CSV table of C-alpha atoms in Angstrom, one decimal:
chain,number,residue,atom,x,y,z
A,88,UNK,CA,-24.3,-20.3,13.9
A,89,UNK,CA,-23.3,-19.0,10.0
A,90,UNK,CA,-21.5,-16.0,11.1
A,91,UNK,CA,-23.6,-13.1,9.7
A,92,UNK,CA,-26.3,-14.9,8.0
A,93,UNK,CA,-27.5,-16.0,11.6
A,94,UNK,CA,-27.8,-12.8,12.8
A,95,UNK,CA,-29.4,-11.4,10.7
A,96,UNK,CA,-31.6,-14.5,9.7
A,97,UNK,CA,-33.0,-14.2,13.7
A,98,UNK,CA,-33.1,-10.3,14.1
A,99,UNK,CA,-30.3,-9.9,16.4
A,100,UNK,CA,-31.8,-12.4,19.0
A,101,UNK,CA,-30.9,-15.4,20.6
A,102,UNK,CA,-33.3,-18.7,18.6
A,103,UNK,CA,-34.5,-20.2,21.7
A,104,UNK,CA,-35.3,-17.3,24.5
A,105,UNK,CA,-34.9,-14.2,21.6
A,106,UNK,CA,-33.0,-12.3,24.0
A,107,UNK,CA,-30.8,-9.3,22.7
A,108,UNK,CA,-27.3,-10.6,21.5
A,109,UNK,CA,-26.5,-7.5,20.5
A,110,UNK,CA,-24.2,-5.4,17.7
A,111,UNK,CA,-21.1,-6.7,19.1
A,112,UNK,CA,-21.3,-10.4,17.8
A,113,UNK,CA,-22.1,-8.3,13.8
A,114,UNK,CA,-19.9,-6.2,14.1
A,115,UNK,CA,-16.6,-8.4,14.8
A,116,UNK,CA,-17.8,-10.7,12.4
A,117,UNK,CA,-17.7,-8.9,9.4
A,118,UNK,CA,-14.8,-7.0,11.5
A,119,UNK,CA,-12.8,-10.0,11.1
A,120,UNK,CA,-13.8,-11.4,7.7
A,121,UNK,CA,-12.8,-8.0,6.4
A,122,UNK,CA,-9.7,-8.0,8.5
A,123,UNK,CA,-9.0,-11.7,6.4
A,124,UNK,CA,-9.7,-10.6,3.4
A,125,UNK,CA,-7.6,-7.3,3.4
A,126,UNK,CA,-4.8,-9.4,4.9
A,127,UNK,CA,-4.5,-12.1,2.1
A,128,UNK,CA,-4.8,-9.2,-0.5
A,129,UNK,CA,-2.0,-6.9,0.9
A,130,UNK,CA,0.6,-10.1,1.7
A,131,UNK,CA,3.3,-10.4,-0.3
A,132,UNK,CA,5.1,-13.4,-0.1
A,133,UNK,CA,3.6,-16.7,-1.1
A,134,UNK,CA,6.6,-19.0,-0.6
A,135,UNK,CA,6.4,-21.7,2.3
A,136,UNK,CA,7.7,-19.4,4.5
A,137,UNK,CA,5.2,-16.5,3.4
A,138,UNK,CA,2.4,-18.9,3.8
A,139,UNK,CA,3.4,-19.7,7.4
A,140,UNK,CA,3.8,-16.1,8.5
A,141,UNK,CA,0.3,-15.7,7.0
A,142,UNK,CA,-1.3,-18.6,8.8
A,143,UNK,CA,0.1,-17.3,11.8
A,144,UNK,CA,-0.9,-14.1,11.0
A,145,UNK,CA,-4.8,-14.4,10.7
A,146,UNK,CA,-4.5,-16.4,13.9
A,147,UNK,CA,-3.4,-13.6,16.0
A,148,UNK,CA,-5.9,-11.5,14.5
A,149,UNK,CA,-8.4,-14.1,16.1
A,150,UNK,CA,-6.2,-13.7,19.1
A,151,UNK,CA,-6.5,-10.1,19.2
A,152,UNK,CA,-10.2,-9.7,18.6
A,153,UNK,CA,-11.0,-12.3,21.7
A,154,UNK,CA,-8.4,-9.5,23.7
A,155,UNK,CA,-10.3,-6.5,21.8
A,156,UNK,CA,-13.6,-7.6,23.2
A,157,UNK,CA,-12.5,-8.3,26.7
A,158,UNK,CA,-11.0,-5.9,27.4
A,159,UNK,CA,-13.3,-3.5,25.8
A,160,UNK,CA,-16.7,-5.2,28.2
A,161,UNK,CA,-15.3,-5.8,30.9
A,162,UNK,CA,-11.3,-4.6,31.5
A,163,UNK,CA,-9.4,-7.8,31.1
A,164,UNK,CA,-6.7,-9.2,28.8
A,165,UNK,CA,-7.0,-12.8,29.5
A,166,UNK,CA,-3.5,-14.5,30.4
A,167,UNK,CA,-4.4,-17.3,28.3
A,168,UNK,CA,-5.3,-15.6,24.6
A,169,UNK,CA,-2.1,-12.9,25.9
A,170,UNK,CA,-0.1,-16.0,26.3
A,171,UNK,CA,-1.3,-17.4,22.6
A,172,UNK,CA,-0.5,-14.4,20.8
A,173,UNK,CA,2.9,-13.8,22.2
A,174,UNK,CA,4.0,-18.0,21.4
A,175,UNK,CA,2.5,-16.8,17.7
A,176,UNK,CA,4.3,-13.6,17.6
A,177,UNK,CA,7.5,-15.3,18.9
A,178,UNK,CA,7.5,-17.8,16.3
A,179,UNK,CA,6.2,-15.2,13.6
A,180,UNK,CA,9.3,-13.0,14.9
A,181,UNK,CA,11.7,-16.0,14.3
A,182,UNK,CA,10.8,-16.8,10.6
A,183,UNK,CA,11.6,-12.9,9.9
A,184,UNK,CA,15.5,-13.1,11.9
A,185,UNK,CA,16.0,-16.5,9.7
A,186,UNK,CA,14.6,-14.8,6.8
A,187,UNK,CA,17.4,-11.8,7.7
A,188,UNK,CA,20.3,-10.6,5.5
A,189,UNK,CA,21.6,-9.1,8.9
A,190,UNK,CA,20.9,-10.7,11.9
A,191,UNK,CA,22.3,-8.6,14.2
A,192,UNK,CA,20.2,-5.7,13.0
A,193,UNK,CA,16.9,-7.5,12.8
A,194,UNK,CA,17.3,-8.9,16.9
A,195,UNK,CA,18.5,-5.3,17.7
A,196,UNK,CA,15.0,-3.6,16.0
A,197,UNK,CA,12.7,-6.5,17.6
A,198,UNK,CA,14.6,-5.5,21.0
A,199,UNK,CA,13.6,-2.1,20.1
A,200,UNK,CA,10.2,-3.4,19.2
A,201,UNK,CA,9.6,-5.2,22.2
A,202,UNK,CA,10.9,-2.2,24.2
A,203,UNK,CA,8.6,0.6,23.2
A,204,UNK,CA,5.2,-1.6,23.4
A,205,UNK,CA,6.2,-4.2,26.5
A,206,UNK,CA,9.1,-2.2,28.3
A,207,UNK,CA,7.8,0.8,28.6
A,208,UNK,CA,4.4,0.3,29.7
A,209,UNK,CA,6.0,-2.1,32.2
A,210,UNK,CA,8.0,0.6,33.9
A,211,UNK,CA,5.0,3.1,34.0
A,212,UNK,CA,3.0,-0.2,35.6
A,213,UNK,CA,6.0,-0.7,38.3
A,214,UNK,CA,6.2,2.7,38.8
A,215,UNK,CA,2.4,2.8,39.5
A,216,UNK,CA,2.5,-0.3,41.5
A,217,UNK,CA,-0.6,-1.5,38.4
A,218,UNK,CA,-2.7,2.3,39.0
A,219,UNK,CA,-1.7,3.7,35.7
A,220,UNK,CA,-1.6,0.5,33.4
A,221,UNK,CA,-2.5,-2.6,34.0
A,222,UNK,CA,0.4,-6.6,33.7
A,223,UNK,CA,-2.1,-7.8,31.0
A,224,UNK,CA,-1.2,-4.5,28.6
A,225,UNK,CA,2.4,-5.4,29.4
A,226,UNK,CA,2.4,-9.0,28.4
A,227,UNK,CA,-0.2,-7.4,24.4
A,228,UNK,CA,2.4,-4.6,24.0
A,229,UNK,CA,4.9,-8.0,23.7
A,230,UNK,CA,3.1,-9.4,21.6
A,231,UNK,CA,2.9,-6.6,19.0
A,232,UNK,CA,6.6,-6.1,19.7
A,233,UNK,CA,7.2,-9.2,18.8
A,234,UNK,CA,5.1,-8.8,15.3
A,235,UNK,CA,6.4,-5.5,14.2
A,236,UNK,CA,10.0,-6.3,15.2
A,237,UNK,CA,10.8,-2.4,14.3
A,238,UNK,CA,11.3,0.3,16.7
A,239,UNK,CA,10.6,2.5,14.3
A,240,UNK,CA,7.4,1.4,13.8
A,241,UNK,CA,6.0,0.0,17.5
A,242,UNK,CA,6.5,4.0,18.3
A,243,UNK,CA,4.7,4.9,15.6
A,244,UNK,CA,2.2,2.1,17.0
A,245,UNK,CA,2.4,3.5,20.5
A,246,UNK,CA,2.1,6.7,19.6
A,247,UNK,CA,-0.6,6.2,17.8
A,248,UNK,CA,-2.5,4.3,20.2
A,249,UNK,CA,-2.4,6.9,22.6
A,250,UNK,CA,-3.5,9.7,20.0
A,251,UNK,CA,-6.8,7.6,19.7
A,252,UNK,CA,-7.3,7.2,23.4
A,253,UNK,CA,-6.8,11.3,23.7
A,254,UNK,CA,-9.3,11.5,20.8
A,255,UNK,CA,-11.7,9.8,22.8
A,256,UNK,CA,-11.1,10.8,26.5
A,257,UNK,CA,-10.9,14.7,25.9
A,258,UNK,CA,-14.1,15.0,24.9
A,259,UNK,CA,-15.6,13.9,27.4
A,260,UNK,CA,-13.5,15.0,30.3
A,261,UNK,CA,-14.2,18.6,28.6
A,262,UNK,CA,-17.7,17.7,29.3
A,263,UNK,CA,-17.1,16.5,32.7
A,264,UNK,CA,-18.4,13.1,31.7
A,265,UNK,CA,-15.0,12.0,32.7
A,266,UNK,CA,-12.9,12.3,35.4
A,267,UNK,CA,-9.3,11.9,35.4
A,268,UNK,CA,-9.5,8.2,38.1
A,269,UNK,CA,-11.6,7.5,35.0
A,270,UNK,CA,-10.3,3.8,33.8
A,271,UNK,CA,-9.7,3.1,30.3
A,272,UNK,CA,-9.4,0.3,28.4
A,273,UNK,CA,-6.4,0.2,26.4
A,274,UNK,CA,-5.8,-3.0,25.5
A,275,UNK,CA,-8.6,-2.4,22.5
A,276,UNK,CA,-6.3,1.5,21.8
A,277,UNK,CA,-2.8,-0.3,21.6
A,278,UNK,CA,-4.5,-3.6,18.9
A,279,UNK,CA,-6.6,-0.5,16.7
A,280,UNK,CA,-3.2,1.4,16.5
A,281,UNK,CA,-0.5,-1.6,15.9
A,282,UNK,CA,-3.6,-3.0,12.9
A,283,UNK,CA,-2.7,0.7,12.0
A,284,UNK,CA,0.4,0.3,11.5
A,285,UNK,CA,1.0,-2.8,10.3
A,286,UNK,CA,-1.3,-1.9,7.3
A,287,UNK,CA,-0.4,1.4,6.4
A,288,UNK,CA,3.2,2.1,9.3
A,289,UNK,CA,5.8,2.8,6.0
A,290,UNK,CA,3.5,4.9,4.4
A,291,UNK,CA,2.9,7.0,7.4
A,292,UNK,CA,6.0,7.3,8.4
A,293,UNK,CA,7.1,7.9,4.8
A,294,UNK,CA,4.7,11.1,5.0
A,295,UNK,CA,6.0,12.2,7.9
A,296,UNK,CA,9.6,12.2,6.4
A,297,UNK,CA,8.3,14.4,3.8
A,298,UNK,CA,7.9,16.9,6.7
A,299,UNK,CA,11.3,16.4,8.3
């Protein structure tokens, strides 16, 4: 059970029954290794609080990977994983507020971040009675908002998630292979938008500001 090595050595099959395991597992292993490496390289603060936040971030990546696969395969965001992610995000946000020089502005921005990534979907969930958006996405957005802690970054993550979703769904709708009532898992799109924003969001916003 050595990540990547075992999959390659067994040819992507079970050691005992020889049934195909599939590509999801090895892609997940490679993706997680890459995210861990990039996160450590990208991290800027290595004091006590910084290291604590890095550990929380790495834990959150594992939880997000579980949520990503569950929603992509079974259209499900398990409560246990979602609540664990929210708890980790709350601790992370608390450490951010502890270091803040302007606690009022930081709290306001954190509330705005949660409002954008969770509040909007909560409203849509209530209005549609769960037909447009699942409550699991509302809870996922809460955790993502706690980590970003900035309403502008949250807005960017939301925009990217919807943009990626549109680019993925539109070709199928044009061809007629997808219909308006086709169920599309939105959790993975939120996670992708969040990760892009986390790593390069400030660069994207800086680039955007040049054109307005």
